[in-house]
mmCIF file of C-alpha atoms in Angstrom:
data_model
loop_
_atom_site.group_PDB
_atom_site.id
_atom_site.type_symbol
_atom_site.label_atom_id
_atom_site.label_comp_id
_atom_site.label_asym_id
_atom_site.label_seq_id
_atom_site.Cartn_x
_atom_site.Cartn_y
_atom_site.Cartn_z
ATOM 1 C CA MET A 17 74.286 68.772 71.938
ATOM 2 C CA ASP A 18 70.717 67.683 71.100
ATOM 3 C CA ARG A 19 70.532 64.093 70.143
ATOM 4 C CA ALA A 20 68.381 64.642 66.988
ATOM 5 C CA LEU A 21 70.622 67.604 65.914
ATOM 6 C CA ASP A 22 73.511 65.366 66.308
ATOM 7 C CA ILE A 23 72.375 62.681 64.154
ATOM 8 C CA ASP A 24 70.999 65.258 61.591
ATOM 9 C CA ILE A 25 74.544 66.802 61.361
ATOM 10 C CA GLU A 26 76.001 63.287 60.737
ATOM 11 C CA VAL A 27 73.641 62.504 58.042
ATOM 12 C CA ALA A 28 74.415 65.935 56.208
ATOM 13 C CA ILE A 29 78.146 64.970 56.466
ATOM 14 C CA ILE A 30 77.709 61.565 54.958
ATOM 15 C CA ALA A 31 75.181 62.882 52.152
ATOM 16 C CA ASP A 32 77.050 65.635 50.995
ATOM 17 C CA TYR A 33 80.871 63.971 51.176
ATOM 18 C CA MET A 34 79.861 60.287 51.382
ATOM 19 C CA ASN A 35 82.284 60.106 54.258
ATOM 20 C CA PHE A 36 80.936 56.824 55.747
ATOM 21 C CA GLY A 37 83.545 56.452 58.260
ATOM 22 C CA PHE A 38 84.160 60.110 59.642
ATOM 23 C CA HIS A 39 83.339 58.968 63.212
ATOM 24 C CA CYS A 40 87.052 58.153 63.754
ATOM 25 C CA ARG A 41 90.376 59.046 62.221
ATOM 26 C CA GLU A 42 92.194 55.891 62.247
ATOM 27 C CA LYS A 43 90.881 52.014 62.821
ATOM 28 C CA PRO A 44 90.467 51.586 66.445
ATOM 29 C CA ARG A 45 91.193 48.280 68.351
ATOM 30 C CA GLU A 46 88.705 45.556 67.522
ATOM 31 C CA ASN A 47 86.342 44.407 70.312
ATOM 32 C CA GLY A 48 85.968 40.821 69.155
ATOM 33 C CA LEU A 49 82.606 41.308 67.891
ATOM 34 C CA ARG A 50 81.807 40.453 64.261
ATOM 35 C CA VAL A 51 78.834 42.038 62.459
ATOM 36 C CA ALA A 52 77.228 41.227 59.075
ATOM 37 C CA VAL A 53 75.710 44.067 57.167
ATOM 38 C CA VAL A 54 73.255 42.659 54.394
ATOM 39 C CA GLY A 55 72.977 45.401 51.574
ATOM 40 C CA ALA A 56 75.684 47.780 50.815
ATOM 41 C CA GLY A 57 73.137 50.995 50.088
ATOM 42 C CA PRO A 58 73.120 54.200 51.982
ATOM 43 C CA ALA A 59 71.823 52.480 55.288
ATOM 44 C CA GLY A 60 74.215 49.876 55.323
ATOM 45 C CA LEU A 61 77.089 51.840 54.395
ATOM 46 C CA SER A 62 76.576 54.210 57.169
ATOM 47 C CA ALA A 63 76.065 51.638 59.626
ATOM 48 C CA ALA A 64 79.187 49.945 58.721
ATOM 49 C CA GLY A 65 81.081 52.989 59.052
ATOM 50 C CA TYR A 66 79.825 53.725 62.738
ATOM 51 C CA LEU A 67 80.361 50.141 63.724
ATOM 52 C CA ALA A 68 83.675 49.791 62.367
ATOM 53 C CA CYS A 69 84.823 53.033 64.131
ATOM 54 C CA ASN A 70 83.635 51.373 67.376
ATOM 55 C CA GLY A 71 85.846 48.495 66.917
ATOM 56 C CA TYR A 72 83.548 46.030 65.247
ATOM 57 C CA SER A 73 84.779 43.674 62.713
ATOM 58 C CA ILE A 74 82.338 44.219 59.714
ATOM 59 C CA ASP A 75 81.385 42.318 56.591
ATOM 60 C CA VAL A 76 79.022 43.787 54.124
ATOM 61 C CA TYR A 77 77.364 41.368 51.611
ATOM 62 C CA ASP A 78 75.671 42.532 48.325
ATOM 63 C CA LYS A 79 74.411 40.782 45.385
ATOM 64 C CA LEU A 80 76.058 43.390 42.833
ATOM 65 C CA PRO A 81 79.592 43.515 41.815
ATOM 66 C CA VAL A 82 79.915 47.053 42.776
ATOM 67 C CA PRO A 83 78.841 48.300 46.547
ATOM 68 C CA GLY A 84 76.736 51.473 46.911
ATOM 69 C CA GLY A 85 73.169 50.213 46.296
ATOM 70 C CA LEU A 86 70.866 52.780 44.503
ATOM 71 C CA ILE A 87 73.151 55.681 45.007
ATOM 72 C CA VAL A 88 75.797 53.859 42.544
ATOM 73 C CA HIS A 89 73.404 51.757 40.441
ATOM 74 C CA ALA A 90 70.329 53.950 39.881
ATOM 75 C CA ILE A 91 70.809 57.633 40.783
ATOM 76 C CA PRO A 92 72.223 59.585 37.909
ATOM 77 C CA PRO A 93 75.960 61.065 37.844
ATOM 78 C CA TRP A 94 74.730 64.614 37.562
ATOM 79 C CA ARG A 95 72.562 63.907 41.155
ATOM 80 C CA ILE A 96 75.491 62.353 42.817
ATOM 81 C CA PRO A 97 78.946 61.868 41.284
ATOM 82 C CA VAL A 98 79.631 58.150 41.563
ATOM 83 C CA GLU A 99 83.533 58.783 42.145
ATOM 84 C CA ARG A 100 82.588 60.380 45.513
ATOM 85 C CA VAL A 101 80.435 57.284 46.717
ATOM 86 C CA LEU A 102 83.216 54.913 45.686
ATOM 87 C CA GLY A 103 85.827 57.056 47.260
ATOM 88 C CA GLY A 104 83.684 56.609 50.575
ATOM 89 C CA ILE A 105 83.604 52.934 50.032
ATOM 90 C CA LYS A 106 87.168 52.579 49.565
ATOM 91 C CA ASP A 107 87.789 54.277 52.719
ATOM 92 C CA LEU A 108 85.736 52.028 54.466
ATOM 93 C CA GLU A 109 87.519 49.223 53.148
ATOM 94 C CA GLU A 110 91.389 50.401 53.241
ATOM 95 C CA ARG A 111 91.209 52.365 56.454
ATOM 96 C CA LEU A 112 88.794 50.791 58.482
ATOM 97 C CA GLY A 113 88.995 47.211 57.255
ATOM 98 C CA VAL A 114 85.482 46.690 56.170
ATOM 99 C CA LYS A 115 85.259 43.619 54.067
ATOM 100 C CA PHE A 116 82.902 43.727 51.226
ATOM 101 C CA ILE A 117 81.637 40.187 49.850
ATOM 102 C CA THR A 118 79.898 41.186 46.561
ATOM 103 C CA LYS A 119 78.065 39.019 43.696
ATOM 104 C CA VAL A 120 76.231 37.197 47.049
ATOM 105 C CA LYS A 121 72.325 37.358 47.550
ATOM 106 C CA VAL A 122 71.340 36.651 51.027
ATOM 107 C CA TYR A 123 67.821 34.955 50.972
ATOM 108 C CA SER A 124 65.993 32.200 52.751
ATOM 109 C CA GLY A 125 62.817 30.756 51.069
ATOM 110 C CA SER A 126 61.579 27.742 49.414
ATOM 111 C CA GLU A 127 60.320 30.106 46.527
ATOM 112 C CA PRO A 128 63.093 32.159 44.791
ATOM 113 C CA ARG A 129 61.994 35.783 44.348
ATOM 114 C CA ARG A 130 63.302 37.515 41.173
ATOM 115 C CA ASP A 131 64.648 41.154 42.222
ATOM 116 C CA GLU A 132 66.489 43.715 39.835
ATOM 117 C CA GLY A 133 70.171 43.246 39.969
ATOM 118 C CA ASP A 134 69.962 39.545 40.645
ATOM 119 C CA GLU A 135 71.355 38.702 37.433
ATOM 120 C CA PHE A 136 75.131 39.690 39.195
ATOM 121 C CA ALA A 137 74.597 37.327 42.033
ATOM 122 C CA GLU A 138 76.914 34.395 41.485
ATOM 123 C CA ARG A 139 75.744 32.282 44.699
ATOM 124 C CA THR A 140 72.891 32.602 47.378
ATOM 125 C CA VAL A 141 73.382 32.240 50.908
ATOM 126 C CA GLY A 142 71.023 31.682 53.543
ATOM 127 C CA LEU A 143 70.015 34.278 56.107
ATOM 128 C CA GLU A 144 70.322 31.391 58.913
ATOM 129 C CA GLU A 145 73.938 30.965 57.797
ATOM 130 C CA ILE A 146 74.641 34.495 58.418
ATOM 131 C CA VAL A 147 72.748 34.870 61.725
ATOM 132 C CA ASP A 148 74.668 31.767 63.047
ATOM 133 C CA ASN A 149 78.157 33.167 62.034
ATOM 134 C CA TYR A 150 77.899 36.396 63.328
ATOM 135 C CA ASP A 151 77.368 38.180 66.589
ATOM 136 C CA LEU A 152 74.835 40.882 65.159
ATOM 137 C CA VAL A 153 73.187 41.321 61.747
ATOM 138 C CA LEU A 154 72.019 44.396 60.317
ATOM 139 C CA ILE A 155 69.507 44.009 57.133
ATOM 140 C CA SER A 156 69.404 47.093 54.821
ATOM 141 C CA THR A 157 68.390 45.265 51.451
ATOM 142 C CA GLY A 158 66.347 48.111 50.214
ATOM 143 C CA THR A 159 63.650 48.225 47.645
ATOM 144 C CA TRP A 160 64.731 46.245 44.514
ATOM 145 C CA LEU A 161 61.351 45.126 43.102
ATOM 146 C CA SER A 162 59.534 47.378 40.798
ATOM 147 C CA LYS A 163 55.772 47.605 40.651
ATOM 148 C CA ILE A 164 54.456 47.622 37.178
ATOM 149 C CA PRO A 165 50.741 48.049 36.533
ATOM 150 C CA ARG A 166 48.993 44.866 35.315
ATOM 151 C CA ILE A 167 47.122 46.376 32.235
ATOM 152 C CA PRO A 168 46.741 44.689 28.675
ATOM 153 C CA GLY A 169 50.227 44.661 27.079
ATOM 154 C CA SER A 170 52.344 45.526 30.185
ATOM 155 C CA SER A 171 54.567 42.418 29.529
ATOM 156 C CA ALA A 172 55.381 43.488 25.837
ATOM 157 C CA ARG A 173 58.969 43.835 24.958
ATOM 158 C CA GLY A 174 59.736 47.790 25.325
ATOM 159 C CA VAL A 175 57.924 47.921 29.121
ATOM 160 C CA GLU A 176 60.361 48.660 31.551
ATOM 161 C CA SER A 177 60.186 49.421 35.342
ATOM 162 C CA ALA A 178 62.417 53.060 36.063
ATOM 163 C CA LEU A 179 64.691 51.113 38.230
ATOM 164 C CA SER A 180 65.864 48.716 35.337
ATOM 165 C CA TYR A 181 65.728 51.458 32.919
ATOM 166 C CA VAL A 182 68.013 53.730 34.839
ATOM 167 C CA HIS A 183 70.066 50.564 36.062
ATOM 168 C CA LYS A 184 71.406 49.753 32.779
ATOM 169 C CA PHE A 185 72.655 52.900 32.108
ATOM 170 C CA LYS A 186 74.427 53.050 35.185
ATOM 171 C CA LEU A 187 75.797 49.731 34.536
ATOM 172 C CA TYR A 188 77.298 51.003 31.209
ATOM 173 C CA GLU A 189 78.961 53.938 33.060
ATOM 174 C CA LEU A 190 80.414 51.599 35.684
ATOM 175 C CA GLY A 191 81.727 49.440 33.061
ATOM 176 C CA LEU A 192 79.797 46.433 34.017
ATOM 177 C CA ILE A 193 78.100 45.848 30.627
ATOM 178 C CA ASN A 194 79.974 46.722 27.400
ATOM 179 C CA HIS A 195 77.083 47.525 25.108
ATOM 180 C CA LYS A 196 75.689 51.129 25.405
ATOM 181 C CA PRO A 197 72.070 50.756 26.258
ATOM 182 C CA GLU A 198 69.013 51.743 23.776
ATOM 183 C CA ALA A 199 67.080 54.528 25.144
ATOM 184 C CA GLY A 200 64.369 54.231 22.550
ATOM 185 C CA ARG A 201 63.045 56.345 19.755
ATOM 186 C CA ARG A 202 59.750 57.622 21.592
ATOM 187 C CA VAL A 203 59.904 57.014 25.429
ATOM 188 C CA LEU A 204 56.709 57.402 27.771
ATOM 189 C CA VAL A 205 57.434 57.583 31.345
ATOM 190 C CA VAL A 206 54.777 57.063 33.713
ATOM 191 C CA GLY A 207 54.833 58.774 37.121
ATOM 192 C CA GLY A 208 55.720 61.959 39.027
ATOM 193 C CA GLY A 209 58.423 61.052 41.500
ATOM 194 C CA TYR A 210 62.442 61.407 41.130
ATOM 195 C CA SER A 211 62.571 58.061 39.424
ATOM 196 C CA ALA A 212 60.338 59.308 36.750
ATOM 197 C CA ILE A 213 62.672 62.387 36.413
ATOM 198 C CA ASP A 214 65.757 60.451 36.298
ATOM 199 C CA ALA A 215 64.415 58.159 33.619
ATOM 200 C CA ALA A 216 63.102 61.062 31.465
ATOM 201 C CA GLU A 217 66.424 63.013 31.709
ATOM 202 C CA TRP A 218 68.618 59.708 30.665
ATOM 203 C CA ALA A 219 66.131 59.456 27.766
ATOM 204 C CA LEU A 220 66.588 63.020 26.848
ATOM 205 C CA ARG A 221 70.106 62.919 27.005
ATOM 206 C CA SER A 222 70.131 59.959 24.729
ATOM 207 C CA LYS A 223 68.394 62.089 22.115
ATOM 208 C CA ALA A 224 65.039 60.211 22.532
ATOM 209 C CA GLU A 225 61.469 61.910 22.321
ATOM 210 C CA VAL A 226 60.160 61.962 25.939
ATOM 211 C CA TYR A 227 56.549 62.174 27.257
ATOM 212 C CA VAL A 228 55.950 61.982 31.186
ATOM 213 C CA ALA A 229 52.245 61.261 31.912
ATOM 214 C CA TYR A 230 51.272 61.732 35.773
ATOM 215 C CA ARG A 231 47.602 60.855 37.092
ATOM 216 C CA ARG A 232 47.720 64.166 39.247
ATOM 217 C CA THR A 233 48.748 67.653 38.400
ATOM 218 C CA LEU A 234 52.331 68.785 38.649
ATOM 219 C CA ARG A 235 51.607 70.296 42.191
ATOM 220 C CA GLU A 236 51.173 66.801 43.480
ATOM 221 C CA ALA A 237 53.930 65.263 42.051
ATOM 222 C CA PRO A 238 56.497 63.918 44.526
ATOM 223 C CA ALA A 239 59.308 65.229 42.728
ATOM 224 C CA GLY A 240 58.163 68.590 42.903
ATOM 225 C CA VAL A 241 57.093 71.269 40.371
ATOM 226 C CA TYR A 242 60.572 72.478 39.918
ATOM 227 C CA GLU A 243 61.960 69.200 38.849
ATOM 228 C CA MET A 244 58.984 68.407 36.424
ATOM 229 C CA GLU A 245 59.223 71.837 34.862
ATOM 230 C CA ARG A 246 63.180 71.358 34.533
ATOM 231 C CA ILE A 247 62.624 68.223 32.363
ATOM 232 C CA ARG A 248 60.034 70.309 30.448
ATOM 233 C CA ARG A 249 62.446 72.782 29.618
ATOM 234 C CA MET A 250 64.712 70.066 28.686
ATOM 235 C CA GLY A 251 62.471 68.807 25.961
ATOM 236 C CA ALA A 252 59.922 66.354 27.760
ATOM 237 C CA GLU A 253 56.298 66.911 27.124
ATOM 238 C CA ILE A 254 54.511 66.643 30.447
ATOM 239 C CA ILE A 255 50.878 65.129 30.364
ATOM 240 C CA GLU A 256 49.132 65.778 33.648
ATOM 241 C CA LEU A 257 46.063 64.245 34.762
ATOM 242 C CA ALA A 258 46.446 61.024 32.740
ATOM 243 C CA SER A 259 46.899 57.457 33.469
ATOM 244 C CA PRO A 260 47.979 54.536 31.177
ATOM 245 C CA ILE A 261 45.110 51.652 30.737
ATOM 246 C CA GLU A 262 46.645 49.712 28.143
ATOM 247 C CA VAL A 263 50.092 49.032 26.174
ATOM 248 C CA ILE A 264 49.155 48.595 22.476
ATOM 249 C CA VAL A 265 51.484 45.785 21.330
ATOM 250 C CA GLU A 266 52.556 44.838 17.622
ATOM 251 C CA LYS A 267 54.508 41.900 17.181
ATOM 252 C CA ASP A 268 55.286 41.499 20.769
ATOM 253 C CA SER A 269 56.717 45.088 20.939
ATOM 254 C CA VAL A 270 55.384 48.534 22.272
ATOM 255 C CA LYS A 271 53.691 50.267 19.590
ATOM 256 C CA ALA A 272 51.503 52.786 21.565
ATOM 257 C CA VAL A 273 50.031 53.296 24.848
ATOM 258 C CA LYS A 274 46.385 54.219 25.521
ATOM 259 C CA LEU A 275 45.599 56.610 28.397
ATOM 260 C CA GLN A 276 42.592 57.899 30.085
ATOM 261 C CA ARG A 277 42.348 61.593 31.561
ATOM 262 C CA MET A 278 41.640 61.975 35.274
ATOM 263 C CA GLN A 279 40.137 64.457 37.253
ATOM 264 C CA LEU A 280 41.030 65.213 41.073
ATOM 265 C CA GLY A 281 38.651 63.938 43.798
ATOM 266 C CA PRO A 282 38.740 64.112 47.757
ATOM 267 C CA PRO A 283 42.075 63.181 49.259
ATOM 268 C CA ASP A 284 43.217 59.463 49.404
ATOM 269 C CA GLU A 285 45.163 57.538 52.008
ATOM 270 C CA THR A 286 48.258 59.723 51.031
ATOM 271 C CA GLY A 287 46.514 63.025 51.825
ATOM 272 C CA ARG A 288 46.551 64.096 48.064
ATOM 273 C CA PRO A 289 43.542 64.367 45.717
ATOM 274 C CA LYS A 290 42.418 61.082 44.349
ATOM 275 C CA PRO A 291 42.521 60.759 40.510
ATOM 276 C CA ILE A 292 39.545 59.664 39.366
ATOM 277 C CA PRO A 293 38.927 58.383 35.675
ATOM 278 C CA VAL A 294 37.110 60.523 33.282
ATOM 279 C CA PRO A 295 34.703 58.148 31.296
ATOM 280 C CA GLY A 296 35.066 58.454 27.405
ATOM 281 C CA SER A 297 38.339 60.356 27.538
ATOM 282 C CA GLU A 298 40.725 58.004 26.027
ATOM 283 C CA PHE A 299 43.827 58.965 24.006
ATOM 284 C CA THR A 300 46.840 57.273 22.416
ATOM 285 C CA ILE A 301 50.499 58.326 22.272
ATOM 286 C CA GLU A 302 52.922 56.309 20.041
ATOM 287 C CA ALA A 303 55.809 55.185 21.684
ATOM 288 C CA ASP A 304 58.265 52.146 21.448
ATOM 289 C CA VAL A 305 59.553 52.305 25.101
ATOM 290 C CA VAL A 306 57.406 52.433 28.229
ATOM 291 C CA VAL A 307 58.928 53.399 31.479
ATOM 292 C CA PHE A 308 56.687 52.612 34.519
ATOM 293 C CA ALA A 309 58.162 54.937 37.432
ATOM 294 C CA THR A 310 55.373 53.590 39.601
ATOM 295 C CA GLY A 311 57.283 52.546 42.709
ATOM 296 C CA GLU A 312 59.175 49.873 44.334
ATOM 297 C CA SER A 313 58.602 47.160 46.772
ATOM 298 C CA PRO A 314 60.950 46.222 49.869
ATOM 299 C CA THR A 315 63.462 43.221 49.254
ATOM 300 C CA PRO A 316 63.820 41.823 52.298
ATOM 301 C CA PRO A 317 66.220 38.465 52.526
ATOM 302 C CA LEU A 318 63.428 36.054 53.310
ATOM 303 C CA GLN A 319 60.241 34.746 52.078
ATOM 304 C CA GLN A 320 57.096 35.986 53.249
ATOM 305 C CA ALA A 321 56.014 32.960 54.765
ATOM 306 C CA VAL A 322 54.979 32.110 58.262
ATOM 307 C CA ASP A 323 57.502 29.087 58.538
ATOM 308 C CA TYR A 324 60.623 31.465 57.550
ATOM 309 C CA MET A 325 59.398 34.137 59.589
ATOM 310 C CA ASN A 326 58.999 32.403 62.749
ATOM 311 C CA LYS A 327 62.044 30.353 62.168
ATOM 312 C CA LEU A 328 64.305 33.393 61.996
ATOM 313 C CA GLY A 329 62.424 35.464 64.283
ATOM 314 C CA VAL A 330 61.795 38.545 61.454
ATOM 315 C CA LYS A 331 58.425 39.663 60.682
ATOM 316 C CA LEU A 332 57.029 41.339 57.679
ATOM 317 C CA ASP A 333 54.236 43.409 57.156
ATOM 318 C CA LYS A 334 51.432 43.202 54.428
ATOM 319 C CA ASP A 335 53.698 45.218 52.141
ATOM 320 C CA GLY A 336 57.012 43.114 52.867
ATOM 321 C CA ARG A 337 58.728 45.662 55.062
ATOM 322 C CA ILE A 338 60.770 44.331 57.985
ATOM 323 C CA ILE A 339 58.858 45.073 61.359
ATOM 324 C CA VAL A 340 61.469 46.594 63.908
ATOM 325 C CA ASP A 341 60.841 48.126 67.410
ATOM 326 C CA GLU A 342 61.938 51.602 68.442
ATOM 327 C CA MET A 343 65.388 50.365 68.536
ATOM 328 C CA MET A 344 65.607 48.804 64.993
ATOM 329 C CA ARG A 345 65.484 45.328 66.506
ATOM 330 C CA THR A 346 63.345 42.522 64.820
ATOM 331 C CA GLY A 347 62.102 39.826 66.824
ATOM 332 C CA ASN A 348 65.311 38.223 66.808
ATOM 333 C CA PRO A 349 67.868 39.935 69.252
ATOM 334 C CA LYS A 350 70.619 39.312 66.904
ATOM 335 C CA ILE A 351 68.963 40.988 63.638
ATOM 336 C CA PHE A 352 68.300 44.674 63.226
ATOM 337 C CA ALA A 353 67.004 46.169 60.335
ATOM 338 C CA ALA A 354 67.308 49.896 58.630
ATOM 339 C CA GLY A 355 66.673 51.849 55.602
ATOM 340 C CA ASP A 356 64.016 51.286 52.874
ATOM 341 C CA VAL A 357 63.274 47.628 53.635
ATOM 342 C CA VAL A 358 61.873 48.910 56.754
ATOM 343 C CA THR A 359 60.292 52.329 55.611
ATOM 344 C CA GLY A 360 59.517 51.500 52.098
ATOM 345 C CA PRO A 361 61.114 53.865 49.249
ATOM 346 C CA SER A 362 62.800 56.939 50.715
ATOM 347 C CA LYS A 363 65.419 59.492 49.893
ATOM 348 C CA ILE A 364 69.049 58.988 50.792
ATOM 349 C CA GLY A 365 68.915 61.338 53.883
ATOM 350 C CA PRO A 366 66.317 59.231 55.755
ATOM 351 C CA ALA A 367 68.063 55.971 54.607
ATOM 352 C CA ILE A 368 71.405 57.165 56.189
ATOM 353 C CA LYS A 369 69.731 58.213 59.436
ATOM 354 C CA SER A 370 67.909 54.892 59.693
ATOM 355 C CA GLY A 371 71.390 53.193 59.180
ATOM 356 C CA LEU A 372 73.029 55.235 61.845
ATOM 357 C CA TYR A 373 70.107 54.726 64.238
ATOM 358 C CA ALA A 374 70.328 51.106 64.082
ATOM 359 C CA ALA A 375 74.176 50.957 64.274
ATOM 360 C CA ARG A 376 73.981 53.080 67.416
ATOM 361 C CA PHE A 377 71.361 51.008 69.018
ATOM 362 C CA MET A 378 73.353 48.139 68.204
ATOM 363 C CA HIS A 379 76.562 49.328 69.850
ATOM 364 C CA ASN A 380 74.518 50.463 72.923
ATOM 365 C CA LEU A 381 72.854 47.395 73.371
ATOM 366 C CA THR A 382 76.140 45.595 73.282
ATOM 367 C CA GLN A 383 77.485 47.858 75.572
ATOM 368 C CA VAL A 384 74.897 47.502 78.035
ATOM 369 C CA LYS A 385 75.028 43.584 77.834
ATOM 370 C CA LYS A 386 78.744 44.034 78.521
ATOM 371 C CA ALA A 387 78.341 46.038 81.603
ATOM 372 C CA ILE A 388 75.884 43.593 82.912
ATOM 373 C CA ALA A 389 78.192 40.785 82.561
ATOM 374 C CA VAL A 390 80.892 42.947 84.090
ATOM 375 C CA GLU A 391 78.491 43.336 87.266
ATOM 376 C CA ARG A 392 77.858 39.581 87.608
#
């Protein structure tokens, strides 16, 4: 079977059924090697299943109390039923012996970095300690740091990132917080991706009046015309070609948002038409909650400083993504990386594929080393 087709079938099986350990029917004999997976999202879980089915002893570290990453803690249940994901995690744990070490943040750096979800971490473990205690390490910590535009008023009460907004609803559904989150009365969501769609839908289901502002047209929206039209049919008002320039604040809270009309110019670095502000086109929308669905940044478990990168042999690019070679290896032969922490924000399928590729390379390189040792 073609290798690319082979892994695409595996991705489909995992994505559809959340069966992370389908590669084996029962736990194989252990091969004596220990692997730490840092980050329990789709990339990490997929890799854990593959490696466990090849005899590795797997410990998965995650800062949250429930494994699953964004597929459990951010993606709405009408997209992916959480029970299906938790069932796949339980299978890894009970059938394949994968150990989940939760409420632990793995991070190395002199300056702490505050990411979304950190409030659940009860302790921090240095990446150096993890590397010293395991034969191999896979970093799959995803993108848990939201980007909020630095415009006047963006630090006011009532301004949230899409990730934090949807995360609190999922926490309530998982029973991790007792109080039902307040959606807001008039909610303005800024963005045109799936995070914007999900935030808008949570607000609509909570009976809020919802506006979605996007700086391009629906045709350029990353979520696609269908999803944008779907939330329009649910009751959201879609405002195309508009971008916020100020959050109007009263008594430290959001009162309204000033937006500016855009017109589309030549393609930018993404290949899409560049939004260009139209002078004198400002207008205001009243809102008590503003949700910025304007992207997330990678959250690698180390500070973006030369000292730490050199010490660990892990390099980051200017956007904070971990740099890997064609075999998903970092500059440290014991450390591999996969998922959104390597690529930046992506969808579930690519994250699963990345985790599977990394796990395969980890296993194959181990087998090669064993074969060389035997020959010697």
